Amino acid sequence: QKEVEQDPGPLSVPEGAIVSLNCTYSNSAFQYFMWYRQYSRKGPELLMYTYSSGNKEDGRFTAQVDKSSKYISLFIRDSQPSDSATYLCACMEYGNKLVFGAGTILRVKS
Amino acid sequence: DAGVTQSPTHLIKTRGQQVTLRCSPISGHKSVSWYQQVLGQGPQFIFQYYEKEERGRGNFPDRFSARQFPNYSSELNVNALLLGDSALYLCASSLPQSTEAFFGQGTRLTVV
């Protein structure tokens, strides 16, 4: 079993839709949770970063962590065609390596 | 401000050859990590260096090695290349005491 599980999609939505991306993890020692966006043939770009359980909002993006169920989510409001990319969740113990999910391919249709 | 820079951007090598990939971190970042991303998968951790010392190593064979220089730049070396080493190799840097990692554009290695 992988430490971080993520549905690879693809997920196709119309422009303006609310997008929900999710991951589950198995390692209780993970304390930090990130979401990266990766465009084709580019490096991952850090979108959101949260510590422990709770919500964090940044513009159209909301990251949610539920440590009791080992579940992390990213919500995108008013999705745009420019949001079309692969979204990677990542988990980390302090000072340690990032453990990534497989990535979810998102396509926003105009 | 310059982000993490990696060179070369693309590389084609033959099986059995050796390759060296280079990374320059963001100014002020002293920690550098290397990841391998195979097509269709998330990045996998290879090495972490901090202040020129290896701080972590992923589940990769001894053919993979790395080092960090006094200016905090880093090199990843892969010997005896296999077809399965074909991937996007990513370098990430972070500030001391920070868990936020910033990635470069990667080096796409193709082994033929």
mmCIF file of C-alpha atoms in Angstrom:
data_model
loop_
_atom_site.group_PDB
_atom_site.id
_atom_site.type_symbol
_atom_site.label_atom_id
_atom_site.label_comp_id
_atom_site.label_asym_id
_atom_site.label_seq_id
_atom_site.Cartn_x
_atom_site.Cartn_y
_atom_site.Cartn_z
ATOM 1 C CA GLN A 1 0.000 0.000 0.000
ATOM 2 C CA LYS A 2 1.303 3.440 -0.932
ATOM 3 C CA GLU A 3 1.751 5.957 1.884
ATOM 4 C CA VAL A 4 -0.241 8.569 -0.068
ATOM 5 C CA GLU A 5 -3.110 7.561 -2.333
ATOM 6 C CA GLN A 6 -4.567 9.874 -4.967
ATOM 7 C CA ASP A 7 -7.042 9.163 -7.755
ATOM 8 C CA PRO A 8 -5.245 9.930 -11.040
ATOM 9 C CA GLY A 9 -8.426 11.002 -12.863
ATOM 10 C CA PRO A 10 -8.688 12.589 -15.319
ATOM 11 C CA LEU A 11 -11.305 14.889 -13.840
ATOM 12 C CA SER A 12 -13.158 16.977 -16.414
ATOM 13 C CA VAL A 13 -15.354 19.921 -15.335
ATOM 14 C CA PRO A 14 -16.994 22.929 -17.030
ATOM 15 C CA GLU A 15 -15.606 26.411 -16.475
ATOM 16 C CA GLY A 16 -16.935 27.961 -13.273
ATOM 17 C CA ALA A 17 -17.450 24.639 -11.473
ATOM 18 C CA ILE A 18 -16.231 23.892 -7.966
ATOM 19 C CA VAL A 19 -13.494 21.263 -8.072
ATOM 20 C CA SER A 20 -12.752 18.847 -5.239
ATOM 21 C CA LEU A 21 -9.434 16.979 -5.224
ATOM 22 C CA ASN A 22 -8.647 14.436 -2.527
ATOM 23 C CA CYS A 23 -5.911 12.261 -1.055
ATOM 24 C CA THR A 24 -5.653 9.759 1.751
ATOM 25 C CA TYR A 25 -2.512 8.857 3.670
ATOM 26 C CA SER A 26 -1.473 6.088 6.014
ATOM 27 C CA ASN A 27 1.496 7.458 8.011
ATOM 28 C CA SER A 28 0.327 9.020 11.288
ATOM 29 C CA ALA A 29 3.686 10.829 11.611
ATOM 30 C CA PHE A 30 2.880 13.182 8.726
ATOM 31 C CA GLN A 31 2.408 16.708 10.071
ATOM 32 C CA TYR A 32 2.671 18.901 6.983
ATOM 33 C CA PHE A 33 0.469 18.744 3.936
ATOM 34 C CA MET A 34 1.000 20.438 0.593
ATOM 35 C CA TRP A 35 -0.711 20.798 -2.736
ATOM 36 C CA TYR A 36 1.369 21.343 -5.845
ATOM 37 C CA ARG A 37 0.206 22.207 -9.353
ATOM 38 C CA GLN A 38 2.182 20.858 -12.292
ATOM 39 C CA TYR A 39 1.700 21.942 -15.876
ATOM 40 C CA SER A 40 2.794 19.628 -18.648
ATOM 41 C CA ARG A 41 6.585 19.260 -18.857
ATOM 42 C CA LYS A 42 7.135 21.713 -15.992
ATOM 43 C CA GLY A 43 8.224 21.386 -12.369
ATOM 44 C CA PRO A 44 5.630 21.312 -9.541
ATOM 45 C CA GLU A 45 4.530 24.712 -8.193
ATOM 46 C CA LEU A 46 3.618 25.017 -4.502
ATOM 47 C CA LEU A 47 -0.039 26.084 -4.174
ATOM 48 C CA MET A 48 -1.025 25.513 -0.571
ATOM 49 C CA TYR A 49 0.724 24.420 2.609
ATOM 50 C CA THR A 50 -0.992 23.446 5.860
ATOM 51 C CA TYR A 51 0.158 22.196 9.227
ATOM 52 C CA SER A 52 -1.975 19.705 11.166
ATOM 53 C CA SER A 53 -5.782 19.630 10.866
ATOM 54 C CA GLY A 54 -7.973 22.475 9.691
ATOM 55 C CA ASN A 55 -8.724 24.685 6.710
ATOM 56 C CA LYS A 56 -6.600 27.215 4.873
ATOM 57 C CA GLU A 57 -7.903 29.556 2.198
ATOM 58 C CA ASP A 58 -5.998 31.456 -0.483
ATOM 59 C CA GLY A 59 -8.106 33.193 -3.115
ATOM 60 C CA ARG A 60 -10.072 30.573 -5.046
ATOM 61 C CA PHE A 61 -8.228 27.714 -3.333
ATOM 62 C CA THR A 62 -9.083 26.040 0.000
ATOM 63 C CA ALA A 63 -6.990 23.256 1.525
ATOM 64 C CA GLN A 64 -8.536 21.013 4.161
ATOM 65 C CA VAL A 65 -6.830 18.455 6.416
ATOM 66 C CA ASP A 66 -8.596 15.902 8.627
ATOM 67 C CA LYS A 67 -5.911 14.022 10.549
ATOM 68 C CA SER A 68 -8.463 11.835 12.337
ATOM 69 C CA SER A 69 -9.456 10.243 9.025
ATOM 70 C CA LYS A 70 -6.093 10.836 7.303
ATOM 71 C CA TYR A 71 -7.839 12.728 4.504
ATOM 72 C CA ILE A 72 -6.689 15.865 2.693
ATOM 73 C CA SER A 73 -8.607 17.928 0.152
ATOM 74 C CA LEU A 74 -8.157 20.859 -2.194
ATOM 75 C CA PHE A 75 -11.162 22.843 -3.366
ATOM 76 C CA ILE A 76 -11.011 25.187 -6.349
ATOM 77 C CA ARG A 77 -13.867 27.677 -6.723
ATOM 78 C CA ASP A 78 -14.866 29.269 -10.032
ATOM 79 C CA SER A 79 -12.519 26.989 -11.958
ATOM 80 C CA GLN A 80 -10.841 28.411 -15.059
ATOM 81 C CA PRO A 81 -9.333 26.738 -18.159
ATOM 82 C CA SER A 82 -5.942 27.942 -16.872
ATOM 83 C CA ASP A 83 -6.445 25.659 -13.844
ATOM 84 C CA SER A 84 -6.083 22.648 -16.167
ATOM 85 C CA ALA A 85 -3.024 20.830 -14.850
ATOM 86 C CA THR A 86 -1.963 17.889 -12.697
ATOM 87 C CA TYR A 87 -2.512 18.438 -8.971
ATOM 88 C CA LEU A 88 -0.175 16.636 -6.604
ATOM 89 C CA CYS A 89 -0.784 16.200 -2.903
ATOM 90 C CA ALA A 90 2.265 15.724 -0.701
ATOM 91 C CA CYS A 91 2.812 14.870 2.965
ATOM 92 C CA MET A 92 5.852 15.343 5.179
ATOM 93 C CA GLU A 93 7.233 14.607 8.618
ATOM 94 C CA TYR A 94 9.182 17.599 9.943
ATOM 95 C CA GLY A 95 12.525 18.008 8.213
ATOM 96 C CA ASN A 96 11.985 14.910 6.158
ATOM 97 C CA LYS A 97 11.200 13.989 2.588
ATOM 98 C CA LEU A 98 8.014 14.874 0.725
ATOM 99 C CA VAL A 99 5.849 11.847 -0.047
ATOM 100 C CA PHE A 100 3.667 12.496 -3.089
ATOM 101 C CA GLY A 101 0.469 11.053 -4.405
ATOM 102 C CA ALA A 102 0.292 9.999 -8.052
ATOM 103 C CA GLY A 103 -1.356 13.291 -9.068
ATOM 104 C CA THR A 104 -4.845 14.039 -10.419
ATOM 105 C CA ILE A 105 -5.187 15.368 -13.963
ATOM 106 C CA LEU A 106 -7.750 18.201 -14.048
ATOM 107 C CA ARG A 107 -9.314 19.517 -17.252
ATOM 108 C CA VAL A 108 -11.489 22.630 -17.114
ATOM 109 C CA LYS A 109 -13.526 23.052 -20.292
ATOM 110 C CA SER A 110 -14.476 26.523 -21.559
ATOM 111 C CA ASP B 1 14.183 36.696 -8.072
ATOM 112 C CA ALA B 2 15.573 33.597 -9.722
ATOM 113 C CA GLY B 3 13.888 30.373 -8.771
ATOM 114 C CA VAL B 4 15.517 26.971 -8.611
ATOM 115 C CA THR B 5 17.476 26.446 -11.821
ATOM 116 C CA GLN B 6 18.399 23.073 -13.271
ATOM 117 C CA SER B 7 20.619 22.108 -16.169
ATOM 118 C CA PRO B 8 20.443 20.705 -18.702
ATOM 119 C CA THR B 9 16.712 20.820 -19.471
ATOM 120 C CA HIS B 10 16.805 17.764 -21.703
ATOM 121 C CA LEU B 11 19.287 14.948 -22.080
ATOM 122 C CA ILE B 12 19.494 11.759 -24.117
ATOM 123 C CA LYS B 13 21.895 9.041 -23.001
ATOM 124 C CA THR B 14 22.640 5.463 -23.977
ATOM 125 C CA ARG B 15 22.273 2.500 -21.625
ATOM 126 C CA GLY B 16 25.397 2.000 -19.528
ATOM 127 C CA GLN B 17 26.491 5.632 -19.718
ATOM 128 C CA GLN B 18 26.836 8.015 -16.804
ATOM 129 C CA VAL B 19 25.025 11.348 -16.348
ATOM 130 C CA THR B 20 25.438 14.424 -14.134
ATOM 131 C CA LEU B 21 22.544 16.767 -13.453
ATOM 132 C CA ARG B 22 22.959 20.185 -11.853
ATOM 133 C CA CYS B 23 20.856 22.350 -9.576
ATOM 134 C CA SER B 24 21.186 25.891 -8.232
ATOM 135 C CA PRO B 25 18.873 26.640 -5.285
ATOM 136 C CA ILE B 26 17.026 29.870 -4.582
ATOM 137 C CA SER B 27 19.343 32.419 -2.962
ATOM 138 C CA GLY B 28 19.441 31.847 0.806
ATOM 139 C CA HIS B 29 18.161 28.282 0.586
ATOM 140 C CA LYS B 30 20.615 25.826 2.126
ATOM 141 C CA SER B 31 18.666 22.603 1.715
ATOM 142 C CA VAL B 32 18.466 20.812 -1.633
ATOM 143 C CA SER B 33 16.510 17.665 -2.423
ATOM 144 C CA TRP B 34 16.339 15.513 -5.541
ATOM 145 C CA TYR B 35 13.255 13.678 -6.824
ATOM 146 C CA GLN B 36 12.595 11.331 -9.742
ATOM 147 C CA GLN B 37 9.253 11.594 -11.539
ATOM 148 C CA VAL B 38 8.370 8.811 -13.930
ATOM 149 C CA LEU B 39 5.641 9.615 -16.456
ATOM 150 C CA GLY B 40 2.186 9.335 -14.902
ATOM 151 C CA GLN B 41 3.460 9.144 -11.317
ATOM 152 C CA GLY B 42 4.221 11.550 -8.502
ATOM 153 C CA PRO B 43 7.818 12.531 -7.690
ATOM 154 C CA GLN B 44 9.827 10.047 -5.620
ATOM 155 C CA PHE B 45 12.459 11.188 -3.135
ATOM 156 C CA ILE B 46 16.089 10.379 -3.975
ATOM 157 C CA PHE B 47 18.334 12.544 -1.739
ATOM 158 C CA GLN B 48 18.286 15.477 0.660
ATOM 159 C CA TYR B 49 21.337 17.621 1.399
ATOM 160 C CA TYR B 50 21.711 20.344 4.000
ATOM 161 C CA GLU B 51 24.894 22.307 4.609
ATOM 162 C CA LYS B 52 26.765 19.935 2.297
ATOM 163 C CA GLU B 53 25.807 16.843 4.293
ATOM 164 C CA GLU B 54 23.457 14.061 3.215
ATOM 165 C CA ARG B 55 20.387 14.208 5.464
ATOM 166 C CA GLY B 56 18.223 11.610 3.763
ATOM 167 C CA ARG B 57 18.265 8.979 1.063
ATOM 168 C CA GLY B 58 15.340 7.317 -0.694
ATOM 169 C CA ASN B 59 15.025 3.756 -1.922
ATOM 170 C CA PHE B 60 17.336 4.058 -4.915
ATOM 171 C CA PRO B 61 20.336 1.888 -5.866
ATOM 172 C CA ASP B 62 23.943 2.896 -5.257
ATOM 173 C CA ARG B 63 24.201 3.913 -8.915
ATOM 174 C CA PHE B 64 22.624 7.164 -7.744
ATOM 175 C CA SER B 65 24.835 9.618 -5.860
ATOM 176 C CA ALA B 66 24.797 13.321 -5.123
ATOM 177 C CA ARG B 67 26.761 16.084 -3.501
ATOM 178 C CA GLN B 68 26.280 19.674 -2.409
ATOM 179 C CA PHE B 69 28.869 22.385 -2.875
ATOM 180 C CA PRO B 70 29.875 25.304 -0.562
ATOM 181 C CA ASN B 71 27.606 27.652 -2.570
ATOM 182 C CA TYR B 72 24.711 25.193 -1.880
ATOM 183 C CA SER B 73 24.385 24.127 -5.508
ATOM 184 C CA SER B 74 24.110 20.392 -6.047
ATOM 185 C CA GLU B 75 24.822 17.623 -8.536
ATOM 186 C CA LEU B 76 23.060 14.313 -9.012
ATOM 187 C CA ASN B 77 25.061 11.537 -10.656
ATOM 188 C CA VAL B 78 23.653 8.357 -12.093
ATOM 189 C CA ASN B 79 26.004 5.596 -13.262
ATOM 190 C CA ALA B 80 25.363 2.596 -15.517
ATOM 191 C CA LEU B 81 22.119 4.040 -16.867
ATOM 192 C CA LEU B 82 19.150 1.737 -17.400
ATOM 193 C CA LEU B 83 16.115 2.290 -19.618
ATOM 194 C CA GLY B 84 14.067 2.576 -16.409
ATOM 195 C CA ASP B 85 16.047 5.645 -15.353
ATOM 196 C CA SER B 86 14.220 7.646 -18.016
ATOM 197 C CA ALA B 87 12.289 10.272 -16.053
ATOM 198 C CA LEU B 88 11.980 13.924 -15.088
ATOM 199 C CA TYR B 89 14.566 14.674 -12.388
ATOM 200 C CA LEU B 90 13.495 17.453 -10.087
ATOM 201 C CA CYS B 91 15.500 19.533 -7.667
ATOM 202 C CA ALA B 92 13.834 21.364 -4.765
ATOM 203 C CA SER B 93 15.274 23.904 -2.336
ATOM 204 C CA SER B 94 14.058 25.248 0.982
ATOM 205 C CA LEU B 95 15.080 27.701 3.689
ATOM 206 C CA PRO B 96 16.602 26.443 6.949
ATOM 207 C CA GLN B 97 13.860 25.416 9.421
ATOM 208 C CA SER B 98 11.236 25.584 6.672
ATOM 209 C CA THR B 99 9.204 22.747 5.250
ATOM 210 C CA GLU B 100 8.145 24.646 2.117
ATOM 211 C CA ALA B 101 10.003 23.188 -0.854
ATOM 212 C CA PHE B 102 10.253 24.970 -4.192
ATOM 213 C CA PHE B 103 10.961 22.973 -7.326
ATOM 214 C CA GLY B 104 12.914 23.705 -10.459
ATOM 215 C CA GLN B 105 11.695 22.943 -13.977
ATOM 216 C CA GLY B 106 13.455 19.615 -13.970
ATOM 217 C CA THR B 107 15.817 17.762 -16.291
ATOM 218 C CA ARG B 108 14.130 15.321 -18.629
ATOM 219 C CA LEU B 109 16.433 12.327 -19.050
ATOM 220 C CA THR B 110 15.810 9.804 -21.808
ATOM 221 C CA VAL B 111 17.858 6.609 -21.829
ATOM 222 C CA VAL B 112 17.905 4.738 -25.143
#
